[in-house]
Tab-separated table of C-alpha atoms in Angstrom:
chain	number	residue	atom	x	y	z
A	1	MET	CA	83.725	102.485	86.510
A	2	ALA	CA	86.825	104.647	86.847
A	3	TRP	CA	86.556	108.368	87.451
A	4	ARG	CA	87.784	110.234	84.388
A	5	LEU	CA	89.888	113.158	85.572
A	6	GLY	CA	91.661	116.001	83.803
A	7	VAL	CA	94.768	117.755	85.136
A	8	VAL	CA	97.310	120.288	83.915
A	9	PRO	CA	100.906	119.239	83.096
A	10	TYR	CA	102.454	121.806	85.432
A	11	LEU	CA	104.559	121.454	88.547
A	12	ASN	CA	102.098	123.500	90.626
A	13	ALA	CA	99.399	120.856	90.134
A	14	ASP	CA	101.505	117.931	91.364
A	15	PRO	CA	100.507	118.097	95.047
A	16	LEU	CA	96.857	117.741	93.999
A	17	ALA	CA	97.257	115.430	91.030
A	18	ALA	CA	100.352	113.243	91.434
A	19	ALA	CA	98.563	110.634	93.553
A	20	LEU	CA	96.124	110.114	90.694
A	21	GLU	CA	98.837	109.649	88.090
A	22	GLU	CA	101.233	107.411	90.019
A	23	PRO	CA	100.966	103.609	89.735
A	24	GLY	CA	98.572	102.171	92.295
A	25	ALA	CA	96.275	105.190	92.288
A	26	ALA	CA	93.150	103.128	93.037
A	27	GLU	CA	94.610	101.773	96.276
A	28	ARG	CA	95.915	105.229	97.204
A	29	VAL	CA	92.702	107.236	96.734
A	30	GLY	CA	90.079	104.512	97.156
A	31	GLU	CA	88.664	104.742	93.634
A	32	ALA	CA	89.673	103.648	90.161
A	33	VAL	CA	90.752	106.666	88.101
A	34	SER	CA	91.949	107.484	84.617
A	35	VAL	CA	93.781	110.748	84.051
A	36	GLN	CA	94.621	112.926	81.082
A	37	ALA	CA	96.842	116.004	81.221
A	38	LEU	CA	96.102	119.057	79.056
A	39	VAL	CA	97.084	122.719	79.193
A	40	PRO	CA	94.406	124.954	80.787
A	41	SER	CA	93.194	126.403	77.496
A	42	ARG	CA	92.260	122.895	76.304
A	43	LEU	CA	91.223	121.246	79.550
A	44	LEU	CA	87.977	123.151	80.056
A	45	GLY	CA	86.581	121.855	76.771
A	46	THR	CA	86.965	118.248	77.867
A	47	LEU	CA	84.984	119.035	81.018
A	48	LEU	CA	82.208	120.858	79.173
A	49	GLU	CA	81.961	118.020	76.640
A	50	ARG	CA	81.715	115.481	79.500
A	51	GLU	CA	84.874	113.733	78.350
A	52	VAL	CA	86.033	113.878	81.981
A	53	ASP	CA	84.034	113.753	85.218
A	54	ALA	CA	86.111	116.440	86.930
A	55	ALA	CA	89.072	118.608	86.045
A	56	LEU	CA	91.635	120.766	87.805
A	57	VAL	CA	90.608	123.674	85.658
A	58	SER	CA	91.323	127.404	85.532
A	59	THR	CA	89.104	129.434	87.849
A	60	ALA	CA	88.266	131.877	85.059
A	61	GLY	CA	87.136	128.956	82.936
A	62	VAL	CA	84.648	127.642	85.500
A	63	LEU	CA	82.862	130.858	86.469
A	64	PRO	CA	80.796	131.439	83.295
A	65	TYR	CA	79.173	127.968	83.333
A	66	PRO	CA	76.179	127.491	85.685
A	67	ASP	CA	76.211	123.698	85.366
A	68	LEU	CA	79.727	123.404	86.819
A	69	ARG	CA	80.450	123.240	90.544
A	70	ILE	CA	83.689	124.004	92.397
A	71	LEU	CA	84.700	121.262	94.816
A	72	PRO	CA	85.657	122.429	98.331
A	73	ASP	CA	88.981	122.598	100.188
A	74	MET	CA	91.248	122.222	97.145
A	75	CYS	CA	92.806	124.790	94.840
A	76	VAL	CA	96.031	126.159	93.393
A	77	ALA	CA	96.456	129.623	94.899
A	78	SER	CA	98.973	132.191	96.140
A	79	ARG	CA	99.032	134.956	98.715
A	80	GLY	CA	101.329	137.300	96.851
A	81	ALA	CA	104.149	136.328	94.489
A	82	VAL	CA	103.452	133.070	92.683
A	83	ARG	CA	106.607	132.867	90.457
A	84	SER	CA	104.869	130.960	87.669
A	85	ILE	CA	102.645	133.738	86.284
A	86	GLN	CA	104.919	136.455	84.978
A	87	LEU	CA	104.474	139.525	82.808
A	88	TYR	CA	107.732	140.424	81.051
A	89	CYS	CA	107.736	144.039	79.820
A	90	ARG	CA	110.115	145.681	77.345
A	91	LYS	CA	108.826	149.071	78.551
A	92	PRO	CA	107.175	150.259	81.784
A	93	VAL	CA	103.813	148.577	82.222
A	94	HIS	CA	101.883	151.850	81.960
A	95	GLU	CA	103.420	152.377	78.512
A	96	VAL	CA	102.667	148.865	77.222
A	97	ARG	CA	100.450	148.928	74.135
A	98	THR	CA	100.622	145.279	72.996
A	99	VAL	CA	100.676	142.121	75.108
A	100	ALA	CA	101.404	138.584	73.890
A	101	LEU	CA	99.394	136.124	75.974
A	102	ASP	CA	100.468	132.537	76.585
A	103	ALA	CA	98.166	130.396	74.427
A	104	SER	CA	98.106	127.740	77.164
A	105	SER	CA	96.444	129.991	79.734
A	106	ARG	CA	92.918	130.856	80.877
A	107	SER	CA	93.002	132.262	84.433
A	108	ALA	CA	96.254	134.150	83.944
A	109	VAL	CA	94.971	135.679	80.702
A	110	ALA	CA	91.839	136.874	82.490
A	111	LEU	CA	93.903	138.140	85.432
A	112	THR	CA	96.191	140.044	83.049
A	113	ARG	CA	93.236	141.750	81.399
A	114	VAL	CA	91.707	142.641	84.769
A	115	LEU	CA	94.965	144.102	86.098
A	116	PHE	CA	95.540	146.239	83.012
A	117	ALA	CA	92.030	147.641	83.339
A	118	GLU	CA	91.801	147.949	87.134
A	119	ARG	CA	95.358	148.467	88.359
A	120	TRP	CA	97.194	150.094	85.462
A	121	ASN	CA	94.213	151.836	83.792
A	122	THR	CA	95.344	151.039	80.260
A	123	GLU	CA	93.816	149.138	77.341
A	124	PRO	CA	96.580	147.432	75.379
A	125	GLU	CA	96.004	145.165	72.396
A	126	PHE	CA	96.136	141.497	73.366
A	127	VAL	CA	97.401	138.785	71.023
A	128	THR	CA	97.754	135.055	71.632
A	129	ALA	CA	101.112	133.355	71.108
A	130	ALA	CA	102.979	130.152	71.831
A	131	PRO	CA	104.926	130.298	75.122
A	132	ASP	CA	108.292	131.376	73.689
A	133	LEU	CA	109.520	134.518	75.462
A	134	PRO	CA	111.969	135.890	72.848
A	135	ALA	CA	109.460	135.322	70.041
A	136	MET	CA	106.635	136.905	72.043
A	137	LEU	CA	108.664	140.000	72.876
A	138	ALA	CA	109.709	140.333	69.253
A	139	VAL	CA	106.089	141.152	68.353
A	140	ALA	CA	104.716	142.766	71.545
A	141	ASP	CA	105.679	145.207	74.288
A	142	ALA	CA	104.988	142.613	76.977
A	143	ALA	CA	104.559	138.859	77.262
A	144	LEU	CA	102.612	136.678	79.698
A	145	LEU	CA	103.990	133.242	80.557
A	146	ILE	CA	102.461	130.700	82.935
A	147	GLY	CA	103.391	127.420	84.584
A	148	ASN	CA	106.612	125.585	83.862
A	149	PRO	CA	107.572	127.873	80.926
A	150	ALA	CA	107.413	130.898	83.250
A	151	LEU	CA	109.578	129.201	85.871
A	152	THR	CA	112.208	128.167	83.350
A	153	ALA	CA	112.167	131.502	81.478
A	154	SER	CA	112.667	133.479	84.689
A	155	HIS	CA	115.495	131.201	85.824
A	156	SER	CA	117.152	131.503	82.426
A	157	LEU	CA	116.948	135.304	82.640
A	158	ASP	CA	118.308	135.300	86.202
A	159	CYS	CA	121.242	133.113	85.180
A	160	GLY	CA	122.033	135.156	82.080
A	161	ARG	CA	121.362	132.293	79.688
A	162	THR	CA	118.622	134.401	78.067
A	163	ARG	CA	119.476	138.037	77.433
A	164	ILE	CA	116.475	140.285	76.892
A	165	ALA	CA	116.331	143.944	77.872
A	166	LEU	CA	113.354	144.234	80.206
A	167	ALA	CA	111.996	147.403	81.765
A	168	GLU	CA	109.899	145.427	84.250
A	169	GLN	CA	109.086	141.867	85.217
A	170	LEU	CA	105.856	141.654	87.175
A	171	ASP	CA	104.593	138.718	89.216
A	172	LEU	CA	100.839	138.806	88.755
A	173	GLY	CA	100.142	137.070	92.056
A	174	ALA	CA	101.963	139.908	93.821
A	175	GLU	CA	100.204	142.528	91.692
A	176	TRP	CA	96.782	141.061	92.524
A	177	GLN	CA	97.482	141.039	96.252
A	178	ALA	CA	98.804	144.606	96.131
A	179	GLU	CA	95.594	145.680	94.394
A	180	THR	CA	93.071	143.735	96.492
A	181	GLY	CA	94.784	142.424	99.626
A	182	LEU	CA	93.446	138.958	98.768
A	183	PRO	CA	94.857	135.633	97.577
A	184	PHE	CA	94.375	134.682	93.952
A	185	VAL	CA	92.981	131.257	93.073
A	186	TYR	CA	94.352	130.065	89.741
A	187	ALA	CA	92.754	126.633	89.499
A	188	VAL	CA	90.083	124.545	91.214
A	189	TRP	CA	88.671	121.074	90.951
A	190	ALA	CA	85.338	121.434	89.143
A	191	ALA	CA	82.685	118.969	87.994
A	192	PRO	CA	79.194	119.008	86.480
A	193	ALA	CA	76.513	119.443	89.130
A	194	ASP	CA	74.937	116.074	88.275
A	195	ARG	CA	78.017	114.021	89.223
A	196	ASP	CA	78.375	112.328	92.623
A	197	LEU	CA	80.185	115.308	94.101
A	198	ASP	CA	80.501	113.795	97.580
A	199	ARG	CA	82.415	110.784	96.247
A	200	LEU	CA	84.480	112.873	93.886
A	201	THR	CA	85.459	115.297	96.632
A	202	ALA	CA	86.425	112.521	99.028
A	203	THR	CA	88.584	110.883	96.346
A	204	LEU	CA	90.338	114.114	95.410
A	205	LEU	CA	90.917	115.102	99.036
A	206	ARG	CA	92.711	111.787	99.558
A	207	ALA	CA	94.870	112.615	96.544
A	208	LYS	CA	95.597	116.059	97.986
A	209	ALA	CA	96.624	114.613	101.363
A	210	TRP	CA	98.990	112.160	99.663
A	211	GLY	CA	100.577	114.859	97.510
A	212	LEU	CA	100.995	117.467	100.238
A	213	GLY	CA	102.823	114.906	102.328
A	214	ARG	CA	105.267	114.230	99.502
A	215	ARG	CA	106.186	117.700	98.314
A	216	GLY	CA	109.854	116.943	98.947
A	217	MET	CA	109.759	114.049	96.489
A	218	LEU	CA	107.710	116.073	94.000
A	219	ALA	CA	110.170	118.974	94.237
A	220	GLN	CA	113.126	116.674	93.578
A	221	ARG	CA	111.397	115.194	90.562
A	222	GLY	CA	110.363	118.605	89.254
A	223	SER	CA	113.864	119.998	89.707
A	224	GLU	CA	115.336	117.208	87.629
A	225	ALA	CA	112.660	117.368	84.945
A	226	LEU	CA	112.820	121.159	84.470
A	227	GLY	CA	116.509	121.713	85.128
A	228	LEU	CA	115.767	124.115	87.977
A	229	PRO	CA	117.582	124.410	91.332
A	230	LEU	CA	116.027	122.208	93.981
A	231	ALA	CA	115.800	125.107	96.452
A	232	LEU	CA	113.780	127.137	93.935
A	233	VAL	CA	111.321	124.292	93.345
A	234	GLU	CA	110.993	123.530	97.050
A	235	HIS	CA	110.171	127.179	97.776
A	236	TYR	CA	107.672	127.179	94.922
A	237	LEU	CA	105.750	124.115	96.119
A	238	ASN	CA	105.976	124.875	99.844
A	239	GLU	CA	105.820	128.666	100.051
A	240	ALA	CA	104.717	130.336	96.815
A	241	ILE	CA	101.759	128.034	96.117
A	242	HIS	CA	99.181	126.838	98.604
A	243	TYR	CA	96.386	124.337	98.156
A	244	HIS	CA	93.679	125.056	100.743
A	245	LEU	CA	90.517	126.793	99.600
A	246	GLY	CA	89.380	128.716	102.672
A	247	PRO	CA	87.368	131.902	103.333
A	248	GLU	CA	90.086	134.274	102.080
A	249	GLU	CA	90.456	132.303	98.859
A	250	ARG	CA	86.681	132.381	98.377
A	251	ALA	CA	86.740	136.144	98.891
A	252	GLY	CA	89.513	136.437	96.326
A	253	MET	CA	87.488	134.440	93.821
A	254	GLU	CA	84.406	136.598	94.398
A	255	ARG	CA	86.456	139.778	93.949
A	256	PHE	CA	88.055	138.476	90.774
A	257	CYS	CA	84.670	137.444	89.361
A	258	ALA	CA	83.201	140.880	90.081
A	259	LEU	CA	86.119	142.740	88.488
A	260	ALA	CA	86.238	140.422	85.477
A	261	VAL	CA	82.534	141.002	84.842
A	262	ARG	CA	82.904	144.763	85.378
A	263	HIS	CA	85.653	144.996	82.768
A	264	GLY	CA	84.036	142.634	80.255
A	265	VAL	CA	86.619	139.897	80.734
A	266	LEU	CA	83.925	137.402	81.808
A	267	PRO	CA	80.208	137.411	80.875
A	268	PRO	CA	77.634	138.908	83.273
A	269	SER	CA	76.301	135.447	84.122
A	270	SER	CA	79.610	134.464	85.756
A	271	ALA	CA	79.459	133.436	89.414
A	272	VAL	CA	81.361	131.442	92.031
A	273	ARG	CA	79.307	128.263	92.441
A	274	PHE	CA	80.387	125.668	94.999
A	275	ALA	CA	79.229	122.090	95.325
A	276	ASN	CA	76.581	121.500	97.979
A	277	LEU	CA	77.801	118.291	99.588
A	278	THR	CA	75.424	116.073	101.524
A	279	SER	CA	78.067	114.655	103.881
A	280	ALA	CA	81.208	115.818	105.610
A	281	VAL	CA	84.426	114.994	103.780
A	282	GLY	CA	88.093	115.214	104.564
C-alpha cells in the first residue's frame, strides 16, 4: 500500500518533496507514494483526520497534538532572513494596531503573534485575509505574507511594479534570530505515533537526498513558474532556507514552543515530540 503524504505547494518545500511528486517516485525513494499538496492552514487537518500518513506540516500546527511525532533530520528552517515570511508595515511596527494575516499560514501566524508580544511588546488586532498585499494593507496597518506570494510580492515591490508606501518591511526569520539567536523551524515532517516511523523516515530521507542534490534544477523550474530571477531563487533554496534538523534547530523549536505557550499563542499542552526510531536511518 502506498504511503499517503501531504506537502505544501511552495518553492521552499521542493527539496524535501519534489522526489515524491516526480514521475517514478517509487523507484526513487523505495516506496510507493501518493501525494497531495495543500496550503499549511489546510494540511494539518488531513493529518489529524488520518487522510495522510505523514505531512510536511507547520511546526506550530504539530506542537499541540500529543499523538503526532516529528520525524528526525528534516525540516524547512532558516538562520536569519528567510525571504518568504514577510511583514509589510504601513507604519513603524511599534505603532501597528491591526495586522492582516495570510489565511494560508500556521507557523508564520504563530511567529507573528509571538514577536509582537515578545519583541515589540504590543498587542495589535489580528485579522485573517487572502494573500493579496494591496487588499490586506487597505484594511490593516500591516500584512503578513508567506511562501510564494511573499517572494513574488517582495520582488514586485523591489522592481516598482507594485507601489505601496511602506514604513517597514520585516523579515520574520531575521527578527526571530535577532530576538533569540536561534534558527526558526517553519515546517517538519510529522506523522501519528502509531505509524511505522522508521520506514517513513527512511523513505523521506531518500526524498530529501534526491531533492538537495537537484536544487539547481528546482531553482530553474521555480524561477520560470513564479517569474522570479534565477539568482534570487537559487539564493533562496541554497542560502536562505536549510533542511537539516540538528541541535540548534531543536533548541529553536523548544524556545518557540515555550514563548508561544507563555503568550497564549499555543495551548499549555504543547510540546516538541520527536519520533523514537528503533533503527538508524539516513
